[in-house]
PDB file of C-alpha atoms in Angstrom:
ATOM      1  CA  MET A 165       0.000   0.000   0.000  1.00  0.00           C
ATOM      2  CA  LYS A 166       1.283   3.459  -0.945  1.00  0.00           C
ATOM      3  CA  GLY A 167       2.145   5.584   2.080  1.00  0.00           C
ATOM      4  CA  SER A 168       2.004   9.355   2.521  1.00  0.00           C
ATOM      5  CA  ILE A 169       4.319  12.102   3.770  1.00  0.00           C
ATOM      6  CA  CYS A 170       3.077  15.282   5.434  1.00  0.00           C
ATOM      7  CA  PRO A 171       5.783  17.934   5.896  1.00  0.00           C
ATOM      8  CA  ILE A 172       5.573  19.799   9.201  1.00  0.00           C
ATOM      9  CA  LEU A 173       5.926  23.369   7.967  1.00  0.00           C
ATOM     10  CA  GLN A 174       7.064  25.832  10.613  1.00  0.00           C
ATOM     11  CA  GLY A 175       9.398  28.762  11.097  1.00  0.00           C
ATOM     12  CA  GLY A 176      10.268  31.391   8.527  1.00  0.00           C
ATOM     13  CA  LEU A 177      10.066  31.097   4.757  1.00  0.00           C
ATOM     14  CA  GLY A 178      13.588  29.683   4.421  1.00  0.00           C
ATOM     15  CA  ASN A 179      12.958  27.009   7.055  1.00  0.00           C
ATOM     16  CA  ARG A 180       9.679  25.982   5.432  1.00  0.00           C
ATOM     17  CA  LEU A 181      11.358  25.634   2.066  1.00  0.00           C
ATOM     18  CA  PHE A 182      13.857  23.154   3.507  1.00  0.00           C
ATOM     19  CA  GLN A 183      11.012  21.206   5.103  1.00  0.00           C
ATOM     20  CA  PHE A 184       8.995  21.123   1.885  1.00  0.00           C
ATOM     21  CA  ALA A 185      12.009  20.284  -0.297  1.00  0.00           C
ATOM     22  CA  THR A 186      13.008  17.330   1.881  1.00  0.00           C
ATOM     23  CA  ALA A 187       9.468  15.945   2.001  1.00  0.00           C
ATOM     24  CA  PHE A 188       9.092  16.429  -1.768  1.00  0.00           C
ATOM     25  CA  SER A 189      12.297  14.509  -2.443  1.00  0.00           C
ATOM     26  CA  ALA A 190      11.474  11.731   0.022  1.00  0.00           C
ATOM     27  CA  ALA A 191       8.041  11.239  -1.542  1.00  0.00           C
ATOM     28  CA  ARG A 192       9.576  11.074  -5.016  1.00  0.00           C
ATOM     29  CA  SER A 193      12.328   8.638  -4.078  1.00  0.00           C
ATOM     30  CA  LYS A 194       9.947   6.300  -2.220  1.00  0.00           C
ATOM     31  CA  ASN A 195       6.965   6.692  -4.579  1.00  0.00           C
ATOM     32  CA  MET A 196       4.785   8.019  -1.759  1.00  0.00           C
ATOM     33  CA  ASN A 197       2.007  10.602  -1.696  1.00  0.00           C
ATOM     34  CA  LEU A 198       3.019  14.106  -0.650  1.00  0.00           C
ATOM     35  CA  ILE A 199       0.241  15.775   1.301  1.00  0.00           C
ATOM     36  CA  LEU A 200       0.285  19.552   1.488  1.00  0.00           C
ATOM     37  CA  PRO A 201      -2.848  21.338   2.737  1.00  0.00           C
ATOM     38  CA  SER A 202      -4.431  23.614   0.170  1.00  0.00           C
ATOM     39  CA  ASP A 203      -4.196  26.520   2.625  1.00  0.00           C
ATOM     40  CA  ALA A 204      -0.452  26.086   3.284  1.00  0.00           C
ATOM     41  CA  ALA A 205       1.344  29.444   3.116  1.00  0.00           C
ATOM     42  CA  LEU A 206       3.873  28.112   0.586  1.00  0.00           C
ATOM     43  CA  ARG A 207       1.065  27.578  -1.906  1.00  0.00           C
ATOM     44  CA  GLU A 208       0.329  31.305  -1.836  1.00  0.00           C
ATOM     45  CA  VAL A 209       3.912  32.066  -2.836  1.00  0.00           C
ATOM     46  CA  PHE A 210       4.956  29.265  -5.206  1.00  0.00           C
ATOM     47  CA  GLU A 211       3.375  27.380  -8.111  1.00  0.00           C
ATOM     48  CA  ILE A 212       3.390  24.061  -6.248  1.00  0.00           C
ATOM     49  CA  ASN A 213       1.324  21.779  -8.451  1.00  0.00           C
ATOM     50  CA  GLU A 214       2.573  18.210  -8.115  1.00  0.00           C
ATOM     51  CA  THR A 215       1.353  17.462  -4.626  1.00  0.00           C
ATOM     52  CA  PHE A 216      -1.765  15.831  -3.273  1.00  0.00           C
ATOM     53  CA  ASN A 217      -4.159  18.308  -1.663  1.00  0.00           C
ATOM     54  CA  ALA A 218      -5.817  17.264   1.552  1.00  0.00           C
ATOM     55  CA  SER A 219      -7.089  18.571   4.846  1.00  0.00           C
ATOM     56  CA  ARG A 220      -4.661  19.159   7.709  1.00  0.00           C
ATOM     57  CA  LYS A 221      -6.678  16.709   9.815  1.00  0.00           C
ATOM     58  CA  LEU A 222      -5.592  13.805   7.622  1.00  0.00           C
ATOM     59  CA  CYS A 223      -1.994  14.028   8.869  1.00  0.00           C
ATOM     60  CA  LYS A 224      -2.675  14.231  12.603  1.00  0.00           C
ATOM     61  CA  GLY A 225      -2.538  10.496  13.232  1.00  0.00           C
ATOM     62  CA  PHE A 226       0.636   9.923  11.204  1.00  0.00           C
ATOM     63  CA  ARG A 227       3.866   8.862  12.908  1.00  0.00           C
ATOM     64  CA  LYS A 228       6.379  11.681  13.348  1.00  0.00           C
ATOM     65  CA  VAL A 229       9.899  11.460  11.945  1.00  0.00           C
ATOM     66  CA  LEU A 230      11.807  14.457  13.282  1.00  0.00           C
ATOM     67  CA  ASP A 231      15.196  15.958  12.521  1.00  0.00           C
ATOM     68  CA  ARG A 232      17.286  18.029  14.913  1.00  0.00           C
ATOM     69  CA  ALA A 233      17.064  21.734  14.159  1.00  0.00           C
ATOM     70  CA  PHE A 234      20.616  21.989  12.820  1.00  0.00           C
ATOM     71  CA  PRO A 235      22.101  22.170   9.309  1.00  0.00           C
ATOM     72  CA  THR A 236      23.280  18.577   9.415  1.00  0.00           C
ATOM     73  CA  TYR A 237      22.480  15.634   7.162  1.00  0.00           C
ATOM     74  CA  HIS A 238      21.226  12.542   8.991  1.00  0.00           C
ATOM     75  CA  LYS A 239      21.446   9.664   6.517  1.00  0.00           C
ATOM     76  CA  ASN A 240      19.278   7.336   8.614  1.00  0.00           C
ATOM     77  CA  LEU A 241      16.381   9.774   8.891  1.00  0.00           C
ATOM     78  CA  MET A 242      14.744   8.453   5.727  1.00  0.00           C
ATOM     79  CA  ASN A 243      14.862   4.809   6.800  1.00  0.00           C
ATOM     80  CA  PHE A 244      11.101   4.386   6.892  1.00  0.00           C
ATOM     81  CA  SER A 245       8.927   2.163   4.739  1.00  0.00           C
ATOM     82  CA  SER A 246       7.244   3.521   1.623  1.00  0.00           C
ATOM     83  CA  SER A 247       3.984   2.102   2.985  1.00  0.00           C
ATOM     84  CA  ASP A 248       4.215   4.193   6.180  1.00  0.00           C
ATOM     85  CA  ASN A 249       2.236   7.358   6.819  1.00  0.00           C
ATOM     86  CA  ILE A 250       4.710   9.959   8.072  1.00  0.00           C
ATOM     87  CA  GLN A 251       4.811  13.486   9.446  1.00  0.00           C
ATOM     88  CA  LEU A 252       8.286  14.713   8.501  1.00  0.00           C
ATOM     89  CA  GLY A 253       9.599  17.798  10.197  1.00  0.00           C
ATOM     90  CA  TYR A 254      11.919  20.123  12.107  1.00  0.00           C
ATOM     91  CA  GLY A 255      15.374  21.142  10.872  1.00  0.00           C
ATOM     92  CA  LEU A 256      16.017  19.250   7.636  1.00  0.00           C
ATOM     93  CA  GLN A 257      18.480  21.978   6.662  1.00  0.00           C
ATOM     94  CA  SER A 258      20.710  20.089   4.272  1.00  0.00           C
ATOM     95  CA  TRP A 259      20.765  20.091   0.465  1.00  0.00           C
ATOM     96  CA  LYS A 260      21.727  16.416   0.611  1.00  0.00           C
ATOM     97  CA  TYR A 261      18.098  15.531   1.308  1.00  0.00           C
ATOM     98  CA  PHE A 262      16.874  16.824  -2.056  1.00  0.00           C
ATOM     99  CA  TYR A 263      19.708  17.540  -4.526  1.00  0.00           C
ATOM    100  CA  MET A 264      18.792  14.483  -6.633  1.00  0.00           C
ATOM    101  CA  TYR A 265      15.472  16.127  -7.556  1.00  0.00           C
ATOM    102  CA  ASP A 266      16.923  19.569  -8.189  1.00  0.00           C
ATOM    103  CA  LYS A 267      15.164  20.256 -11.513  1.00  0.00           C
ATOM    104  CA  GLN A 268      11.768  19.022 -10.366  1.00  0.00           C
ATOM    105  CA  LEU A 269      12.024  20.973  -7.116  1.00  0.00           C
ATOM    106  CA  LYS A 270      12.921  24.252  -8.811  1.00  0.00           C
ATOM    107  CA  LYS A 271       9.892  23.830 -11.064  1.00  0.00           C
ATOM    108  CA  GLN A 272       7.704  23.538  -7.972  1.00  0.00           C
ATOM    109  CA  LEU A 273       9.361  26.593  -6.434  1.00  0.00           C
ATOM    110  CA  THR A 274       8.462  28.994  -9.226  1.00  0.00           C
ATOM    111  CA  PHE A 275       7.046  32.192  -7.761  1.00  0.00           C
ATOM    112  CA  ARG A 276       3.425  32.904  -8.549  1.00  0.00           C
ATOM    113  CA  LYS A 277       2.927  35.267 -11.460  1.00  0.00           C
ATOM    114  CA  HIS A 278       1.778  38.288  -9.462  1.00  0.00           C
ATOM    115  CA  ILE A 279       4.870  38.016  -7.254  1.00  0.00           C
ATOM    116  CA  GLN A 280       7.142  37.728 -10.294  1.00  0.00           C
ATOM    117  CA  ASN A 281       5.473  40.781 -11.814  1.00  0.00           C
ATOM    118  CA  GLU A 282       5.954  42.869  -8.684  1.00  0.00           C
ATOM    119  CA  ALA A 283       9.606  41.826  -8.470  1.00  0.00           C
ATOM    120  CA  LYS A 284      10.105  42.828 -12.112  1.00  0.00           C
ATOM    121  CA  GLN A 285       8.447  46.199 -11.518  1.00  0.00           C
ATOM    122  CA  THR A 286      10.761  46.819  -8.569  1.00  0.00           C
ATOM    123  CA  ILE A 287      13.830  46.023 -10.662  1.00  0.00           C
ATOM    124  CA  ASP A 288      12.587  48.138 -13.581  1.00  0.00           C
ATOM    125  CA  LYS A 289      12.202  51.150 -11.286  1.00  0.00           C
ATOM    126  CA  ILE A 290      15.719  50.652  -9.929  1.00  0.00           C
ATOM    127  CA  LEU A 291      17.156  50.440 -13.442  1.00  0.00           C
ATOM    128  CA  GLN A 292      15.354  53.651 -14.391  1.00  0.00           C
ATOM    129  CA  ARG A 293      16.724  55.375 -11.299  1.00  0.00           C
ATOM    130  CA  TRP A 294      20.245  54.391 -12.328  1.00  0.00           C
ATOM    131  CA  LYS A 295      19.520  55.327 -15.959  1.00  0.00           C
ATOM    132  CA  ILE A 296      20.189  51.801 -17.171  1.00  0.00           C
ATOM    133  CA  LYS A 297      18.246  51.365 -20.401  1.00  0.00           C
ATOM    134  CA  SER A 298      18.442  47.599 -20.812  1.00  0.00           C
ATOM    135  CA  ARG A 299      18.220  44.793 -18.258  1.00  0.00           C
ATOM    136  CA  ASN A 300      20.619  42.790 -20.422  1.00  0.00           C
ATOM    137  CA  SER A 301      23.316  45.447 -20.148  1.00  0.00           C
ATOM    138  CA  VAL A 302      23.903  44.968 -16.419  1.00  0.00           C
ATOM    139  CA  ASN A 303      24.669  42.126 -14.027  1.00  0.00           C
ATOM    140  CA  LEU A 304      22.397  42.321 -11.004  1.00  0.00           C
ATOM    141  CA  VAL A 305      23.800  40.910  -7.772  1.00  0.00           C
ATOM    142  CA  GLY A 306      21.414  40.329  -4.881  1.00  0.00           C
ATOM    143  CA  ILE A 307      22.823  40.763  -1.375  1.00  0.00           C
ATOM    144  CA  HIS A 308      20.983  39.339   1.621  1.00  0.00           C
ATOM    145  CA  ILE A 309      22.374  40.557   4.945  1.00  0.00           C
ATOM    146  CA  ARG A 310      20.991  38.673   7.929  1.00  0.00           C
ATOM    147  CA  ARG A 311      21.316  40.427  11.262  1.00  0.00           C
ATOM    148  CA  GLY A 312      18.239  40.742  13.491  1.00  0.00           C
ATOM    149  CA  ASP A 313      18.253  38.213  16.326  1.00  0.00           C
ATOM    150  CA  LYS A 314      21.559  36.718  15.159  1.00  0.00           C
ATOM    151  CA  VAL A 315      23.429  39.825  16.319  1.00  0.00           C
ATOM    152  CA  THR A 316      22.608  39.059  19.957  1.00  0.00           C
ATOM    153  CA  SER A 317      22.596  35.238  19.744  1.00  0.00           C
ATOM    154  CA  TYR A 318      26.156  34.905  21.013  1.00  0.00           C
ATOM    155  CA  ASP A 319      25.607  31.490  22.569  1.00  0.00           C
ATOM    156  CA  ASP A 320      24.387  29.991  19.291  1.00  0.00           C
ATOM    157  CA  GLY A 321      27.681  30.727  17.555  1.00  0.00           C
ATOM    158  CA  TYR A 322      26.545  32.333  14.301  1.00  0.00           C
ATOM    159  CA  LYS A 323      29.104  34.546  12.583  1.00  0.00           C
ATOM    160  CA  ILE A 324      27.655  37.842  11.437  1.00  0.00           C
ATOM    161  CA  ALA A 325      28.875  39.294   8.143  1.00  0.00           C
ATOM    162  CA  THR A 326      31.516  41.980   8.575  1.00  0.00           C
ATOM    163  CA  PRO A 327      32.184  45.057   6.429  1.00  0.00           C
ATOM    164  CA  GLU A 328      35.389  43.334   5.286  1.00  0.00           C
ATOM    165  CA  TYR A 329      33.444  40.309   4.038  1.00  0.00           C
ATOM    166  CA  LEU A 330      31.021  42.512   2.124  1.00  0.00           C
ATOM    167  CA  ASN A 331      33.883  44.488   0.608  1.00  0.00           C
ATOM    168  CA  ARG A 332      35.645  41.339  -0.626  1.00  0.00           C
ATOM    169  CA  SER A 333      32.375  39.971  -1.970  1.00  0.00           C
ATOM    170  CA  VAL A 334      31.385  43.012  -4.021  1.00  0.00           C
ATOM    171  CA  ASN A 335      34.934  43.337  -5.342  1.00  0.00           C
ATOM    172  CA  TYR A 336      34.731  39.760  -6.632  1.00  0.00           C
ATOM    173  CA  TYR A 337      31.841  40.740  -8.903  1.00  0.00           C
ATOM    174  CA  VAL A 338      33.263  44.129  -9.867  1.00  0.00           C
ATOM    175  CA  LYS A 339      36.448  42.439 -11.079  1.00  0.00           C
ATOM    176  CA  LYS A 340      34.635  39.604 -12.856  1.00  0.00           C
ATOM    177  CA  TYR A 341      31.887  41.559 -14.644  1.00  0.00           C
ATOM    178  CA  GLU A 342      32.004  44.822 -16.549  1.00  0.00           C
ATOM    179  CA  ALA A 343      28.694  46.335 -15.418  1.00  0.00           C
ATOM    180  CA  VAL A 344      27.318  45.433 -11.980  1.00  0.00           C
ATOM    181  CA  LEU A 345      24.485  46.777  -9.831  1.00  0.00           C
ATOM    182  CA  PHE A 346      23.952  45.470  -6.296  1.00  0.00           C
ATOM    183  CA  LEU A 347      20.496  45.062  -4.720  1.00  0.00           C
ATOM    184  CA  VAL A 348      20.392  44.751  -0.926  1.00  0.00           C
ATOM    185  CA  ILE A 349      17.738  43.368   1.409  1.00  0.00           C
ATOM    186  CA  SER A 350      18.317  43.079   5.147  1.00  0.00           C
ATOM    187  CA  ASP A 351      16.646  42.892   8.539  1.00  0.00           C
ATOM    188  CA  GLY A 352      19.291  45.358   9.692  1.00  0.00           C
ATOM    189  CA  MET A 353      19.008  47.993   6.999  1.00  0.00           C
ATOM    190  CA  SER A 354      20.590  50.875   8.935  1.00  0.00           C
ATOM    191  CA  TRP A 355      23.734  48.819   9.537  1.00  0.00           C
ATOM    192  CA  SER A 356      23.722  47.664   5.914  1.00  0.00           C
ATOM    193  CA  ILE A 357      23.503  51.194   4.515  1.00  0.00           C
ATOM    194  CA  GLU A 358      26.456  52.210   6.671  1.00  0.00           C
ATOM    195  CA  ASN A 359      28.610  49.166   5.883  1.00  0.00           C
ATOM    196  CA  VAL A 360      27.940  48.015   2.327  1.00  0.00           C
ATOM    197  CA  PRO A 361      30.834  49.417   0.244  1.00  0.00           C
ATOM    198  CA  SER A 362      30.056  52.835  -1.211  1.00  0.00           C
ATOM    199  CA  HIS A 363      32.409  52.569  -4.199  1.00  0.00           C
ATOM    200  CA  VAL A 364      29.889  50.397  -6.077  1.00  0.00           C
ATOM    201  CA  PRO A 365      26.335  51.151  -7.294  1.00  0.00           C
ATOM    202  CA  VAL A 366      23.863  49.886  -4.681  1.00  0.00           C
ATOM    203  CA  ALA A 367      20.076  49.929  -4.336  1.00  0.00           C
ATOM    204  CA  TYR A 368      18.369  49.088  -1.045  1.00  0.00           C
ATOM    205  CA  ILE A 369      15.059  47.229  -1.100  1.00  0.00           C
ATOM    206  CA  SER A 370      12.380  46.804   1.550  1.00  0.00           C
ATOM    207  CA  LEU A 371       9.051  45.738   0.071  1.00  0.00           C
ATOM    208  CA  GLY A 372       7.381  44.811   3.358  1.00  0.00           C
ATOM    209  CA  LYS A 373       6.770  41.169   2.445  1.00  0.00           C
ATOM    210  CA  ARG A 374       9.456  38.506   2.684  1.00  0.00           C
ATOM    211  CA  GLU A 375       8.270  36.674  -0.434  1.00  0.00           C
ATOM    212  CA  LEU A 376       8.557  39.876  -2.501  1.00  0.00           C
ATOM    213  CA  ASP A 377      12.036  40.575  -1.151  1.00  0.00           C
ATOM    214  CA  MET A 378      13.086  37.020  -1.973  1.00  0.00           C
ATOM    215  CA  ALA A 379      11.534  37.060  -5.452  1.00  0.00           C
ATOM    216  CA  THR A 380      13.272  40.336  -6.306  1.00  0.00           C
ATOM    217  CA  LEU A 381      16.703  38.982  -5.400  1.00  0.00           C
ATOM    218  CA  VAL A 382      15.984  35.670  -7.137  1.00  0.00           C
ATOM    219  CA  ALA A 383      15.312  37.712 -10.295  1.00  0.00           C
ATOM    220  CA  CYS A 384      18.939  38.897 -10.139  1.00  0.00           C
ATOM    221  CA  ASP A 385      21.839  37.144 -11.863  1.00  0.00           C
ATOM    222  CA  HIS A 386      24.085  36.379  -8.886  1.00  0.00           C
ATOM    223  CA  THR A 387      24.042  36.356  -5.090  1.00  0.00           C
ATOM    224  CA  ILE A 388      26.006  37.400  -2.029  1.00  0.00           C
ATOM    225  CA  MET A 389      24.653  35.644   1.041  1.00  0.00           C
ATOM    226  CA  THR A 390      25.574  35.893   4.695  1.00  0.00           C
ATOM    227  CA  ILE A 391      23.891  33.475   7.124  1.00  0.00           C
ATOM    228  CA  GLY A 392      20.411  32.019   7.426  1.00  0.00           C
ATOM    229  CA  THR A 393      18.106  29.789   5.422  1.00  0.00           C
ATOM    230  CA  PHE A 394      16.398  32.738   3.699  1.00  0.00           C
ATOM    231  CA  GLY A 395      19.634  33.782   2.005  1.00  0.00           C
ATOM    232  CA  TRP A 396      20.524  30.169   1.202  1.00  0.00           C
ATOM    233  CA  TRP A 397      17.336  29.754  -0.814  1.00  0.00           C
ATOM    234  CA  ILE A 398      17.909  33.022  -2.643  1.00  0.00           C
ATOM    235  CA  GLY A 399      21.256  31.697  -3.844  1.00  0.00           C
ATOM    236  CA  TYR A 400      19.797  28.296  -4.731  1.00  0.00           C
ATOM    237  CA  LEU A 401      16.874  29.651  -6.734  1.00  0.00           C
ATOM    238  CA  THR A 402      18.841  32.427  -8.439  1.00  0.00           C
ATOM    239  CA  GLY A 403      21.608  30.267  -9.852  1.00  0.00           C
ATOM    240  CA  GLY A 404      24.624  32.117 -11.226  1.00  0.00           C
ATOM    241  CA  ASP A 405      27.559  32.812  -8.920  1.00  0.00           C
ATOM    242  CA  VAL A 406      26.990  32.611  -5.173  1.00  0.00           C
ATOM    243  CA  VAL A 407      29.447  34.145  -2.718  1.00  0.00           C
ATOM    244  CA  TYR A 408      29.044  32.841   0.819  1.00  0.00           C
ATOM    245  CA  MET A 409      30.899  32.889   4.118  1.00  0.00           C
ATOM    246  CA  LYS A 410      33.420  30.057   4.380  1.00  0.00           C
ATOM    247  CA  ASP A 411      33.120  29.831   8.160  1.00  0.00           C
ATOM    248  CA  ALA A 412      29.596  30.795   9.192  1.00  0.00           C
ATOM    249  CA  ALA A 413      29.949  29.324  12.683  1.00  0.00           C
ATOM    250  CA  VAL A 414      32.115  30.326  15.627  1.00  0.00           C
ATOM    251  CA  LYS A 415      34.629  27.560  16.307  1.00  0.00           C
ATOM    252  CA  GLY A 416      33.670  25.481  19.339  1.00  0.00           C
ATOM    253  CA  SER A 417      30.136  26.913  19.536  1.00  0.00           C
ATOM    254  CA  ARG A 418      26.962  24.844  19.610  1.00  0.00           C
ATOM    255  CA  PHE A 419      26.273  25.767  15.990  1.00  0.00           C
ATOM    256  CA  GLY A 420      29.866  25.079  14.988  1.00  0.00           C
ATOM    257  CA  LYS A 421      29.853  21.617  16.542  1.00  0.00           C
ATOM    258  CA  SER A 422      26.589  20.714  14.816  1.00  0.00           C
ATOM    259  CA  THR A 423      27.977  21.500  11.363  1.00  0.00           C
ATOM    260  CA  LYS A 424      30.898  19.107  11.930  1.00  0.00           C
ATOM    261  CA  ARG A 425      28.708  16.062  12.499  1.00  0.00           C
TER     262      ARG A 425
END
């Protein structure tokens, strides 16, 4: 009998994308049903169309298979029968859970048309402001700077992007491409305005909705990310070059130890 997988979707947009992506891949690899409620928030953002719609109540009696909330791949997590009915959730923050279905997943994670249109309008206005006549004449680089609660989460061990990191990152693109314009989103915009290098053309974006911010940066050509799942998905969905922090965790911290498992 064919079993079913219900992803437990919780946390921010980036976290939910990891949870959905892992459940999507597991269902594909095991030939199981993927159950995603029709009112799930992800459905309002992405053109998810290859899943089985059902009520949330259907999943309540399913056995839970839970991952630790760390960016670590647990190879034994998927050792359940294809005839089981599973609630799959928490963490799941590793590309190793879903890389084998990369093309199919990216098709599912196409932004809905109205979101794409608003992202395009935002970019068009920025190009006009900078007197750039053609989108094809410039390389757009999206920068996501995560600060917020991570600035004060010393015990967790997250490394926050420094001005030096941002300077090296923008210089990489300036040297590689002839015409570059940087688009910045951040939950610490005041800090970002003060610390993003001023020797390059930069536009700062705050559209008030996380899905619009993400869609606008995904419409760019390349990415500079700092920390966090939100920025990771921007880089993944954008394609192109992705500059990221080599050591995103403080050595010896709880977060640092988890990434070494």
